[in-house]
Amino acid sequence: AAFMGKASAIRILLKYGADARIRNKENDTADAVAGDQDCKLALANPPDQAAIELIKLRLEAERSSGWQPPPPEPDPADLVPKTEHSARIGLRMLADSLDEVRKAGKRQALIIDLSGNAQTFLRYRDNNMLVSYKPGDLDPERIRVAVLGALRFGKPVVVDNGDLVVEWPKFAAWFNAALPGLWDMLCACSLTQDSNWLKLVKPHDGDNFKEQMFSEHCLNHFQMILVTKKPSIPAEFADQFFLITT
């Protein structure tokens, strides 16, 4: 500190008991290497020895009191339920992982977007996106049209839940308002079976949504994807969805 001209550092070191008489490897004292007048003044006027001893006693009392620093904050990824149907992946693997979940045909996907990048990635993909925190976006007719269009044209319907807690009763109420039983059919991956999707079609949807317009190829590429930034996932979702943490 003396060599670098740090007078304030010298005062702090002396205050906490540093000995200015100690010599370096070249046998020089701090005063000898101090080229700054402020440093020499700091070395010439050390704090009162009684004050130094008092500080030492306080530090020793703190050490002997058993004080421990607070534990580090938990990694949010550690809060995500670990199941046989969960994975932690990088963004580069997200598209392939979603495709594998879809092809398995057993579960829908729930993305825990801790990185914040999955939401952006999905916004630029070809899908029908619903935003739960956007007023009117989960109105029954909006949900019906989004799901029906995704089925007709073979793409995912994505529900972005942002920073909100995923709540099973809310999601069930939203989707069942569009069609009774829709939420259960989506979660069970049975909407594309036994012509269940036709229950979504209404007369005013037009010729483009008649039964013959729904190809097997497009139905097979339908998928529901939920996105949340909350790592705490309720048991209902952990049991029934494939959890993907990014």
PDB file of N, CA and C in Angstrom, residues 144-246:
ATOM      1  N   ARG A 144     -60.453 -21.523 -28.709  1.00  0.00           N
ATOM      2  CA  ARG A 144     -61.008 -22.472 -29.696  1.00  0.00           C
ATOM      3  C   ARG A 144     -60.353 -22.301 -31.061  1.00  0.00           C
ATOM      4  N   VAL A 145     -60.262 -21.067 -31.509  1.00  0.00           N
ATOM      5  CA  VAL A 145     -59.692 -20.786 -32.828  1.00  0.00           C
ATOM      6  C   VAL A 145     -58.200 -21.152 -32.868  1.00  0.00           C
ATOM      7  N   ALA A 146     -57.477 -20.860 -31.781  1.00  0.00           N
ATOM      8  CA  ALA A 146     -56.041 -21.164 -31.743  1.00  0.00           C
ATOM      9  C   ALA A 146     -55.791 -22.667 -31.796  1.00  0.00           C
ATOM     10  N   VAL A 147     -56.553 -23.436 -31.017  1.00  0.00           N
ATOM     11  CA  VAL A 147     -56.376 -24.889 -30.997  1.00  0.00           C
ATOM     12  C   VAL A 147     -56.826 -25.492 -32.326  1.00  0.00           C
ATOM     13  N   LEU A 148     -57.949 -25.038 -32.830  1.00  0.00           N
ATOM     14  CA  LEU A 148     -58.473 -25.568 -34.087  1.00  0.00           C
ATOM     15  C   LEU A 148     -57.509 -25.290 -35.239  1.00  0.00           C
ATOM     16  N   GLY A 149     -56.980 -24.078 -35.288  1.00  0.00           N
ATOM     17  CA  GLY A 149     -56.022 -23.735 -36.341  1.00  0.00           C
ATOM     18  C   GLY A 149     -54.747 -24.545 -36.253  1.00  0.00           C
ATOM     19  N   ALA A 150     -54.285 -24.797 -35.032  1.00  0.00           N
ATOM     20  CA  ALA A 150     -53.082 -25.610 -34.856  1.00  0.00           C
ATOM     21  C   ALA A 150     -53.313 -27.040 -35.323  1.00  0.00           C
ATOM     22  N   LEU A 151     -54.488 -27.570 -35.063  1.00  0.00           N
ATOM     23  CA  LEU A 151     -54.841 -28.912 -35.530  1.00  0.00           C
ATOM     24  C   LEU A 151     -54.938 -28.958 -37.059  1.00  0.00           C
ATOM     25  N   ARG A 152     -55.564 -27.956 -37.618  1.00  0.00           N
ATOM     26  CA  ARG A 152     -55.790 -27.940 -39.072  1.00  0.00           C
ATOM     27  C   ARG A 152     -54.490 -27.812 -39.851  1.00  0.00           C
ATOM     28  N   PHE A 153     -53.555 -27.010 -39.341  1.00  0.00           N
ATOM     29  CA  PHE A 153     -52.338 -26.732 -40.093  1.00  0.00           C
ATOM     30  C   PHE A 153     -51.088 -27.396 -39.515  1.00  0.00           C
ATOM     31  N   GLY A 154     -51.272 -28.272 -38.525  1.00  0.00           N
ATOM     32  CA  GLY A 154     -50.170 -29.093 -38.041  1.00  0.00           C
ATOM     33  C   GLY A 154     -49.061 -28.340 -37.338  1.00  0.00           C
ATOM     34  N   LYS A 155     -49.410 -27.589 -36.313  1.00  0.00           N
ATOM     35  CA  LYS A 155     -48.392 -26.848 -35.569  1.00  0.00           C
ATOM     36  C   LYS A 155     -48.776 -26.778 -34.093  1.00  0.00           C
ATOM     37  N   PRO A 156     -47.875 -26.328 -33.238  1.00  0.00           N
ATOM     38  CA  PRO A 156     -48.189 -26.278 -31.804  1.00  0.00           C
ATOM     39  C   PRO A 156     -49.095 -25.106 -31.449  1.00  0.00           C
ATOM     40  N   VAL A 157     -49.835 -25.287 -30.366  1.00  0.00           N
ATOM     41  CA  VAL A 157     -50.483 -24.155 -29.708  1.00  0.00           C
ATOM     42  C   VAL A 157     -49.699 -23.933 -28.414  1.00  0.00           C
ATOM     43  N   VAL A 158     -49.193 -22.721 -28.245  1.00  0.00           N
ATOM     44  CA  VAL A 158     -48.312 -22.389 -27.120  1.00  0.00           C
ATOM     45  C   VAL A 158     -49.040 -21.457 -26.163  1.00  0.00           C
ATOM     46  N   VAL A 159     -48.976 -21.764 -24.880  1.00  0.00           N
ATOM     47  CA  VAL A 159     -49.539 -20.869 -23.859  1.00  0.00           C
ATOM     48  C   VAL A 159     -48.383 -20.322 -23.035  1.00  0.00           C
ATOM     49  N   ASP A 160     -48.120 -19.023 -23.183  1.00  0.00           N
ATOM     50  CA  ASP A 160     -47.054 -18.361 -22.435  1.00  0.00           C
ATOM     51  C   ASP A 160     -47.635 -17.840 -21.126  1.00  0.00           C
ATOM     52  N   ASN A 161     -47.183 -18.418 -20.008  1.00  0.00           N
ATOM     53  CA  ASN A 161     -47.701 -18.033 -18.693  1.00  0.00           C
ATOM     54  C   ASN A 161     -46.794 -17.040 -17.973  1.00  0.00           C
ATOM     55  N   GLY A 162     -45.676 -16.662 -18.606  1.00  0.00           N
ATOM     56  CA  GLY A 162     -44.775 -15.651 -18.039  1.00  0.00           C
ATOM     57  C   GLY A 162     -44.330 -15.958 -16.623  1.00  0.00           C
ATOM     58  N   ASP A 163     -44.414 -14.944 -15.773  1.00  0.00           N
ATOM     59  CA  ASP A 163     -43.997 -15.070 -14.371  1.00  0.00           C
ATOM     60  C   ASP A 163     -45.121 -15.534 -13.457  1.00  0.00           C
ATOM     61  N   LEU A 164     -46.284 -15.849 -14.035  1.00  0.00           N
ATOM     62  CA  LEU A 164     -47.416 -16.272 -13.219  1.00  0.00           C
ATOM     63  C   LEU A 164     -47.266 -17.734 -12.806  1.00  0.00           C
ATOM     64  N   VAL A 165     -47.852 -18.066 -11.683  1.00  0.00           N
ATOM     65  CA  VAL A 165     -47.838 -19.453 -11.200  1.00  0.00           C
ATOM     66  C   VAL A 165     -48.785 -20.287 -12.067  1.00  0.00           C
ATOM     67  N   VAL A 166     -48.326 -21.455 -12.489  1.00  0.00           N
ATOM     68  CA  VAL A 166     -49.216 -22.332 -13.256  1.00  0.00           C
ATOM     69  C   VAL A 166     -50.193 -23.007 -12.294  1.00  0.00           C
ATOM     70  N   GLU A 167     -51.459 -22.830 -12.551  1.00  0.00           N
ATOM     71  CA  GLU A 167     -52.501 -23.357 -11.668  1.00  0.00           C
ATOM     72  C   GLU A 167     -53.452 -24.233 -12.480  1.00  0.00           C
ATOM     73  N   TRP A 168     -53.547 -25.501 -12.105  1.00  0.00           N
ATOM     74  CA  TRP A 168     -54.367 -26.463 -12.830  1.00  0.00           C
ATOM     75  C   TRP A 168     -55.827 -26.016 -12.971  1.00  0.00           C
ATOM     76  N   PRO A 169     -56.488 -25.594 -11.880  1.00  0.00           N
ATOM     77  CA  PRO A 169     -57.902 -25.185 -12.017  1.00  0.00           C
ATOM     78  C   PRO A 169     -58.102 -24.050 -13.016  1.00  0.00           C
ATOM     79  N   LYS A 170     -57.163 -23.097 -13.060  1.00  0.00           N
ATOM     80  CA  LYS A 170     -57.305 -21.978 -13.989  1.00  0.00           C
ATOM     81  C   LYS A 170     -57.206 -22.454 -15.431  1.00  0.00           C
ATOM     82  N   PHE A 171     -56.207 -23.272 -15.725  1.00  0.00           N
ATOM     83  CA  PHE A 171     -56.037 -23.760 -17.088  1.00  0.00           C
ATOM     84  C   PHE A 171     -57.238 -24.609 -17.506  1.00  0.00           C
ATOM     85  N   ALA A 172     -57.710 -25.447 -16.593  1.00  0.00           N
ATOM     86  CA  ALA A 172     -58.873 -26.282 -16.902  1.00  0.00           C
ATOM     87  C   ALA A 172     -60.091 -25.411 -17.198  1.00  0.00           C
ATOM     88  N   ALA A 173     -60.297 -24.373 -16.403  1.00  0.00           N
ATOM     89  CA  ALA A 173     -61.450 -23.488 -16.610  1.00  0.00           C
ATOM     90  C   ALA A 173     -61.347 -22.737 -17.938  1.00  0.00           C
ATOM     91  N   TRP A 174     -60.151 -22.252 -18.259  1.00  0.00           N
ATOM     92  CA  TRP A 174     -59.962 -21.518 -19.515  1.00  0.00           C
ATOM     93  C   TRP A 174     -60.297 -22.390 -20.722  1.00  0.00           C
ATOM     94  N   PHE A 175     -59.722 -23.582 -20.766  1.00  0.00           N
ATOM     95  CA  PHE A 175     -59.880 -24.430 -21.947  1.00  0.00           C
ATOM     96  C   PHE A 175     -61.256 -25.092 -21.996  1.00  0.00           C
ATOM     97  N   ASN A 176     -61.776 -25.461 -20.859  1.00  0.00           N
ATOM     98  CA  ASN A 176     -63.103 -26.091 -20.854  1.00  0.00           C
ATOM     99  C   ASN A 176     -64.211 -25.105 -21.180  1.00  0.00           C
ATOM    100  N   ALA A 177     -63.936 -23.812 -21.025  1.00  0.00           N
ATOM    101  CA  ALA A 177     -64.912 -22.808 -21.436  1.00  0.00           C
ATOM    102  C   ALA A 177     -65.025 -22.750 -22.956  1.00  0.00           C
ATOM    103  N   ALA A 178     -63.929 -23.125 -23.636  1.00  0.00           N
ATOM    104  CA  ALA A 178     -63.952 -23.172 -25.100  1.00  0.00           C
ATOM    105  C   ALA A 178     -64.666 -24.427 -25.594  1.00  0.00           C
ATOM    106  N   LEU A 179     -64.496 -25.539 -24.863  1.00  0.00           N
ATOM    107  CA  LEU A 179     -65.153 -26.810 -25.188  1.00  0.00           C
ATOM    108  C   LEU A 179     -65.118 -27.681 -23.938  1.00  0.00           C
ATOM    109  N   PRO A 180     -66.249 -28.113 -23.431  1.00  0.00           N
ATOM    110  CA  PRO A 180     -66.246 -28.971 -22.240  1.00  0.00           C
ATOM    111  C   PRO A 180     -65.350 -30.201 -22.457  1.00  0.00           C
ATOM    112  N   GLY A 181     -64.466 -30.419 -21.497  1.00  0.00           N
ATOM    113  CA  GLY A 181     -63.566 -31.575 -21.571  1.00  0.00           C
ATOM    114  C   GLY A 181     -62.316 -31.340 -22.398  1.00  0.00           C
ATOM    115  N   LEU A 182     -62.151 -30.143 -22.966  1.00  0.00           N
ATOM    116  CA  LEU A 182     -60.996 -29.876 -23.833  1.00  0.00           C
ATOM    117  C   LEU A 182     -59.675 -30.011 -23.089  1.00  0.00           C
ATOM    118  N   TRP A 183     -59.612 -29.503 -21.861  1.00  0.00           N
ATOM    119  CA  TRP A 183     -58.358 -29.546 -21.100  1.00  0.00           C
ATOM    120  C   TRP A 183     -57.917 -30.984 -20.861  1.00  0.00           C
ATOM    121  N   ASP A 184     -58.846 -31.847 -20.473  1.00  0.00           N
ATOM    122  CA  ASP A 184     -58.484 -33.244 -20.228  1.00  0.00           C
ATOM    123  C   ASP A 184     -58.043 -33.936 -21.509  1.00  0.00           C
ATOM    124  N   MET A 185     -58.703 -33.640 -22.629  1.00  0.00           N
ATOM    125  CA  MET A 185     -58.309 -34.251 -23.901  1.00  0.00           C
ATOM    126  C   MET A 185     -56.916 -33.791 -24.323  1.00  0.00           C
ATOM    127  N   LEU A 186     -56.619 -32.524 -24.091  1.00  0.00           N
ATOM    128  CA  LEU A 186     -55.291 -32.021 -24.422  1.00  0.00           C
ATOM    129  C   LEU A 186     -54.224 -32.691 -23.559  1.00  0.00           C
ATOM    130  N   CYS A 187     -54.468 -32.751 -22.259  1.00  0.00           N
ATOM    131  CA  CYS A 187     -53.483 -33.340 -21.350  1.00  0.00           C
ATOM    132  C   CYS A 187     -53.280 -34.828 -21.604  1.00  0.00           C
ATOM    133  N   ALA A 188     -54.325 -35.506 -22.040  1.00  0.00           N
ATOM    134  CA  ALA A 188     -54.248 -36.949 -22.308  1.00  0.00           C
ATOM    135  C   ALA A 188     -53.797 -37.243 -23.738  1.00  0.00           C
ATOM    136  N   CYS A 189     -53.525 -36.193 -24.510  1.00  0.00           N
ATOM    137  CA  CYS A 189     -53.121 -36.341 -25.919  1.00  0.00           C
ATOM    138  C   CYS A 189     -54.164 -37.117 -26.719  1.00  0.00           C
ATOM    139  N   SER A 190     -55.441 -36.925 -26.385  1.00  0.00           N
ATOM    140  CA  SER A 190     -56.510 -37.666 -27.068  1.00  0.00           C
ATOM    141  C   SER A 190     -57.363 -36.783 -27.975  1.00  0.00           C
ATOM    142  N   LEU A 191     -57.017 -35.499 -28.082  1.00  0.00           N
ATOM    143  CA  LEU A 191     -57.823 -34.611 -28.907  1.00  0.00           C
ATOM    144  C   LEU A 191     -57.758 -35.005 -30.384  1.00  0.00           C
ATOM    145  N   THR A 192     -56.643 -35.586 -30.793  1.00  0.00           N
ATOM    146  CA  THR A 192     -56.488 -35.966 -32.199  1.00  0.00           C
ATOM    147  C   THR A 192     -57.010 -37.377 -32.483  1.00  0.00           C
ATOM    148  N   GLN A 193     -57.594 -38.000 -31.479  1.00  0.00           N
ATOM    149  CA  GLN A 193     -58.107 -39.368 -31.644  1.00  0.00           C
ATOM    150  C   GLN A 193     -59.634 -39.355 -31.784  1.00  0.00           C
ATOM    151  N   ASP A 194     -60.146 -40.364 -32.493  1.00  0.00           N
ATOM    152  CA  ASP A 194     -61.605 -40.571 -32.609  1.00  0.00           C
ATOM    153  C   ASP A 194     -62.347 -39.316 -33.075  1.00  0.00           C
ATOM    154  N   SER A 195     -61.687 -38.541 -33.909  1.00  0.00           N
ATOM    155  CA  SER A 195     -62.300 -37.310 -34.461  1.00  0.00           C
ATOM    156  C   SER A 195     -62.742 -36.326 -33.379  1.00  0.00           C
ATOM    157  N   ASN A 196     -62.095 -36.373 -32.219  1.00  0.00           N
ATOM    158  CA  ASN A 196     -62.459 -35.454 -31.134  1.00  0.00           C
ATOM    159  C   ASN A 196     -62.305 -33.996 -31.539  1.00  0.00           C
ATOM    160  N   TRP A 197     -61.356 -33.703 -32.434  1.00  0.00           N
ATOM    161  CA  TRP A 197     -61.107 -32.324 -32.833  1.00  0.00           C
ATOM    162  C   TRP A 197     -62.313 -31.689 -33.529  1.00  0.00           C
ATOM    163  N   LEU A 198     -63.159 -32.539 -34.115  1.00  0.00           N
ATOM    164  CA  LEU A 198     -64.325 -32.002 -34.825  1.00  0.00           C
ATOM    165  C   LEU A 198     -65.312 -31.318 -33.878  1.00  0.00           C
ATOM    166  N   LYS A 199     -65.200 -31.628 -32.584  1.00  0.00           N
ATOM    167  CA  LYS A 199     -66.077 -30.977 -31.608  1.00  0.00           C
ATOM    168  C   LYS A 199     -65.784 -29.481 -31.509  1.00  0.00           C
ATOM    169  N   LEU A 200     -64.590 -29.066 -31.967  1.00  0.00           N
ATOM    170  CA  LEU A 200     -64.220 -27.653 -31.930  1.00  0.00           C
ATOM    171  C   LEU A 200     -64.779 -26.865 -33.112  1.00  0.00           C
ATOM    172  N   VAL A 201     -65.151 -27.570 -34.162  1.00  0.00           N
ATOM    173  CA  VAL A 201     -65.568 -26.907 -35.394  1.00  0.00           C
ATOM    174  C   VAL A 201     -66.986 -26.350 -35.250  1.00  0.00           C
ATOM    175  N   LYS A 202     -67.180 -25.126 -35.729  1.00  0.00           N
ATOM    176  CA  LYS A 202     -68.501 -24.500 -35.744  1.00  0.00           C
ATOM    177  C   LYS A 202     -68.884 -24.183 -37.191  1.00  0.00           C
ATOM    178  N   PRO A 203     -70.193 -24.109 -37.470  1.00  0.00           N
ATOM    179  CA  PRO A 203     -70.639 -23.887 -38.850  1.00  0.00           C
ATOM    180  C   PRO A 203     -70.003 -22.677 -39.531  1.00  0.00           C
ATOM    181  N   HIS A 204     -69.779 -21.609 -38.782  1.00  0.00           N
ATOM    182  CA  HIS A 204     -69.248 -20.396 -39.404  1.00  0.00           C
ATOM    183  C   HIS A 204     -67.750 -20.474 -39.697  1.00  0.00           C
ATOM    184  N   ASP A 205     -67.090 -21.590 -39.333  1.00  0.00           N
ATOM    185  CA  ASP A 205     -65.661 -21.727 -39.613  1.00  0.00           C
ATOM    186  C   ASP A 205     -65.389 -21.915 -41.107  1.00  0.00           C
ATOM    187  N   GLY A 206     -66.397 -22.339 -41.851  1.00  0.00           N
ATOM    188  CA  GLY A 206     -66.252 -22.413 -43.301  1.00  0.00           C
ATOM    189  C   GLY A 206     -65.718 -23.738 -43.811  1.00  0.00           C
ATOM    190  N   ASP A 207     -65.600 -23.825 -45.136  1.00  0.00           N
ATOM    191  CA  ASP A 207     -65.195 -25.069 -45.794  1.00  0.00           C
ATOM    192  C   ASP A 207     -63.779 -25.496 -45.440  1.00  0.00           C
ATOM    193  N   ASN A 208     -62.934 -24.549 -45.092  1.00  0.00           N
ATOM    194  CA  ASN A 208     -61.537 -24.864 -44.794  1.00  0.00           C
ATOM    195  C   ASN A 208     -61.384 -25.715 -43.535  1.00  0.00           C
ATOM    196  N   PHE A 209     -62.450 -25.834 -42.760  1.00  0.00           N
ATOM    197  CA  PHE A 209     -62.378 -26.607 -41.526  1.00  0.00           C
ATOM    198  C   PHE A 209     -63.366 -27.776 -41.519  1.00  0.00           C
ATOM    199  N   LYS A 210     -63.761 -28.213 -42.716  1.00  0.00           N
ATOM    200  CA  LYS A 210     -64.565 -29.431 -42.797  1.00  0.00           C
ATOM    201  C   LYS A 210     -63.695 -30.646 -42.520  1.00  0.00           C
ATOM    202  N   GLU A 211     -64.326 -31.754 -42.157  1.00  0.00           N
ATOM    203  CA  GLU A 211     -63.594 -32.941 -41.699  1.00  0.00           C
ATOM    204  C   GLU A 211     -62.518 -33.374 -42.679  1.00  0.00           C
ATOM    205  N   GLN A 212     -62.800 -33.368 -43.971  1.00  0.00           N
ATOM    206  CA  GLN A 212     -61.853 -33.865 -44.954  1.00  0.00           C
ATOM    207  C   GLN A 212     -60.610 -32.977 -45.090  1.00  0.00           C
ATOM    208  N   MET A 213     -60.669 -31.776 -44.510  1.00  0.00           N
ATOM    209  CA  MET A 213     -59.531 -30.862 -44.602  1.00  0.00           C
ATOM    210  C   MET A 213     -58.468 -31.130 -43.537  1.00  0.00           C
ATOM    211  N   PHE A 214     -58.794 -31.972 -42.555  1.00  0.00           N
ATOM    212  CA  PHE A 214     -57.854 -32.284 -41.485  1.00  0.00           C
ATOM    213  C   PHE A 214     -57.053 -33.529 -41.876  1.00  0.00           C
ATOM    214  N   SER A 215     -55.800 -33.327 -42.278  1.00  0.00           N
ATOM    215  CA  SER A 215     -54.973 -34.455 -42.712  1.00  0.00           C
ATOM    216  C   SER A 215     -54.321 -35.134 -41.519  1.00  0.00           C
ATOM    217  N   GLU A 216     -54.024 -36.403 -41.699  1.00  0.00           N
ATOM    218  CA  GLU A 216     -53.349 -37.153 -40.632  1.00  0.00           C
ATOM    219  C   GLU A 216     -51.983 -36.551 -40.341  1.00  0.00           C
ATOM    220  N   HIS A 217     -51.321 -36.092 -41.376  1.00  0.00           N
ATOM    221  CA  HIS A 217     -49.995 -35.480 -41.200  1.00  0.00           C
ATOM    222  C   HIS A 217     -50.073 -34.272 -40.266  1.00  0.00           C
ATOM    223  N   CYS A 218     -51.036 -33.398 -40.507  1.00  0.00           N
ATOM    224  CA  CYS A 218     -51.171 -32.193 -39.672  1.00  0.00           C
ATOM    225  C   CYS A 218     -51.607 -32.536 -38.254  1.00  0.00           C
ATOM    226  N   LEU A 219     -52.526 -33.475 -38.128  1.00  0.00           N
ATOM    227  CA  LEU A 219     -52.965 -33.882 -36.787  1.00  0.00           C
ATOM    228  C   LEU A 219     -51.808 -34.457 -35.981  1.00  0.00           C
ATOM    229  N   ASN A 220     -50.927 -35.193 -36.646  1.00  0.00           N
ATOM    230  CA  ASN A 220     -49.775 -35.792 -35.962  1.00  0.00           C
ATOM    231  C   ASN A 220     -48.754 -34.749 -35.525  1.00  0.00           C
ATOM    232  N   HIS A 221     -48.792 -33.584 -36.152  1.00  0.00           N
ATOM    233  CA  HIS A 221     -47.839 -32.528 -35.793  1.00  0.00           C
ATOM    234  C   HIS A 221     -48.423 -31.519 -34.808  1.00  0.00           C
ATOM    235  N   PHE A 222     -49.632 -31.776 -34.358  1.00  0.00           N
ATOM    236  CA  PHE A 222     -50.227 -30.902 -33.339  1.00  0.00           C
ATOM    237  C   PHE A 222     -49.578 -31.172 -31.987  1.00  0.00           C
ATOM    238  N   GLN A 223     -49.418 -30.118 -31.209  1.00  0.00           N
ATOM    239  CA  GLN A 223     -48.828 -30.248 -29.872  1.00  0.00           C
ATOM    240  C   GLN A 223     -49.228 -29.046 -29.032  1.00  0.00           C
ATOM    241  N   MET A 224     -49.432 -29.261 -27.729  1.00  0.00           N
ATOM    242  CA  MET A 224     -49.639 -28.143 -26.816  1.00  0.00           C
ATOM    243  C   MET A 224     -48.369 -27.953 -26.000  1.00  0.00           C
ATOM    244  N   ILE A 225     -47.939 -26.704 -25.888  1.00  0.00           N
ATOM    245  CA  ILE A 225     -46.734 -26.363 -25.132  1.00  0.00           C
ATOM    246  C   ILE A 225     -47.072 -25.256 -24.138  1.00  0.00           C
ATOM    247  N   LEU A 226     -46.824 -25.492 -22.868  1.00  0.00           N
ATOM    248  CA  LEU A 226     -46.962 -24.450 -21.848  1.00  0.00           C
ATOM    249  C   LEU A 226     -45.575 -23.906 -21.522  1.00  0.00           C
ATOM    250  N   VAL A 227     -45.499 -22.606 -21.260  1.00  0.00           N
ATOM    251  CA  VAL A 227     -44.224 -21.975 -20.921  1.00  0.00           C
ATOM    252  C   VAL A 227     -44.398 -21.160 -19.645  1.00  0.00           C
ATOM    253  N   THR A 228     -43.490 -21.347 -18.701  1.00  0.00           N
ATOM    254  CA  THR A 228     -43.514 -20.577 -17.459  1.00  0.00           C
ATOM    255  C   THR A 228     -42.091 -20.252 -17.046  1.00  0.00           C
ATOM    256  N   LYS A 229     -41.930 -19.165 -16.300  1.00  0.00           N
ATOM    257  CA  LYS A 229     -40.618 -18.820 -15.750  1.00  0.00           C
ATOM    258  C   LYS A 229     -40.494 -19.246 -14.283  1.00  0.00           C
ATOM    259  N   LYS A 230     -41.572 -19.802 -13.747  1.00  0.00           N
ATOM    260  CA  LYS A 230     -41.581 -20.225 -12.348  1.00  0.00           C
ATOM    261  C   LYS A 230     -41.042 -21.655 -12.219  1.00  0.00           C
ATOM    262  N   PRO A 231     -40.011 -21.873 -11.396  1.00  0.00           N
ATOM    263  CA  PRO A 231     -39.482 -23.231 -11.260  1.00  0.00           C
ATOM    264  C   PRO A 231     -40.332 -24.151 -10.385  1.00  0.00           C
ATOM    265  N   SER A 232     -41.188 -23.579  -9.549  1.00  0.00           N
ATOM    266  CA  SER A 232     -42.033 -24.397  -8.674  1.00  0.00           C
ATOM    267  C   SER A 232     -43.260 -24.863  -9.467  1.00  0.00           C
ATOM    268  N   ILE A 233     -43.283 -26.142  -9.779  1.00  0.00           N
ATOM    269  CA  ILE A 233     -44.336 -26.695 -10.624  1.00  0.00           C
ATOM    270  C   ILE A 233     -45.280 -27.545  -9.772  1.00  0.00           C
ATOM    271  N   PRO A 234     -46.587 -27.252  -9.787  1.00  0.00           N
ATOM    272  CA  PRO A 234     -47.546 -28.055  -9.021  1.00  0.00           C
ATOM    273  C   PRO A 234     -47.527 -29.518  -9.456  1.00  0.00           C
ATOM    274  N   ALA A 235     -47.935 -30.388  -8.533  1.00  0.00           N
ATOM    275  CA  ALA A 235     -47.848 -31.836  -8.750  1.00  0.00           C
ATOM    276  C   ALA A 235     -48.641 -32.289  -9.969  1.00  0.00           C
ATOM    277  N   GLU A 236     -49.820 -31.677 -10.221  1.00  0.00           N
ATOM    278  CA  GLU A 236     -50.637 -32.106 -11.365  1.00  0.00           C
ATOM    279  C   GLU A 236     -49.877 -31.948 -12.678  1.00  0.00           C
ATOM    280  N   PHE A 237     -49.170 -30.834 -12.819  1.00  0.00           N
ATOM    281  CA  PHE A 237     -48.405 -30.599 -14.039  1.00  0.00           C
ATOM    282  C   PHE A 237     -47.178 -31.513 -14.093  1.00  0.00           C
ATOM    283  N   ALA A 238     -46.506 -31.685 -12.949  1.00  0.00           N
ATOM    284  CA  ALA A 238     -45.324 -32.545 -12.915  1.00  0.00           C
ATOM    285  C   ALA A 238     -45.674 -33.985 -13.257  1.00  0.00           C
ATOM    286  N   ASP A 239     -46.877 -34.423 -12.889  1.00  0.00           N
ATOM    287  CA  ASP A 239     -47.295 -35.794 -13.161  1.00  0.00           C
ATOM    288  C   ASP A 239     -47.679 -36.012 -14.617  1.00  0.00           C
ATOM    289  N   GLN A 240     -48.320 -35.019 -15.228  1.00  0.00           N
ATOM    290  CA  GLN A 240     -48.927 -35.238 -16.537  1.00  0.00           C
ATOM    291  C   GLN A 240     -48.160 -34.626 -17.705  1.00  0.00           C
ATOM    292  N   PHE A 241     -47.267 -33.675 -17.440  1.00  0.00           N
ATOM    293  CA  PHE A 241     -46.529 -33.032 -18.527  1.00  0.00           C
ATOM    294  C   PHE A 241     -45.071 -33.486 -18.554  1.00  0.00           C
ATOM    295  N   PHE A 242     -44.465 -33.359 -19.720  1.00  0.00           N
ATOM    296  CA  PHE A 242     -43.021 -33.560 -19.821  1.00  0.00           C
ATOM    297  C   PHE A 242     -42.360 -32.214 -19.512  1.00  0.00           C
ATOM    298  N   LEU A 243     -41.552 -32.190 -18.467  1.00  0.00           N
ATOM    299  CA  LEU A 243     -40.942 -30.942 -17.999  1.00  0.00           C
ATOM    300  C   LEU A 243     -39.604 -30.723 -18.694  1.00  0.00           C
ATOM    301  N   ILE A 244     -39.473 -29.589 -19.344  1.00  0.00           N
ATOM    302  CA  ILE A 244     -38.230 -29.224 -20.022  1.00  0.00           C
ATOM    303  C   ILE A 244     -37.710 -27.926 -19.409  1.00  0.00           C
ATOM    304  N   THR A 245     -36.556 -27.985 -18.769  1.00  0.00           N
ATOM    305  CA  THR A 245     -35.965 -26.806 -18.143  1.00  0.00           C
ATOM    306  C   THR A 245     -34.869 -26.238 -19.037  1.00  0.00           C
ATOM    307  N   THR A 246     -34.983 -24.960 -19.337  1.00  0.00           N
ATOM    308  CA  THR A 246     -33.955 -24.304 -20.168  1.00  0.00           C
ATOM    309  C   THR A 246     -33.268 -23.190 -19.388  1.00  0.00           C
TER     310      THR A 246
END
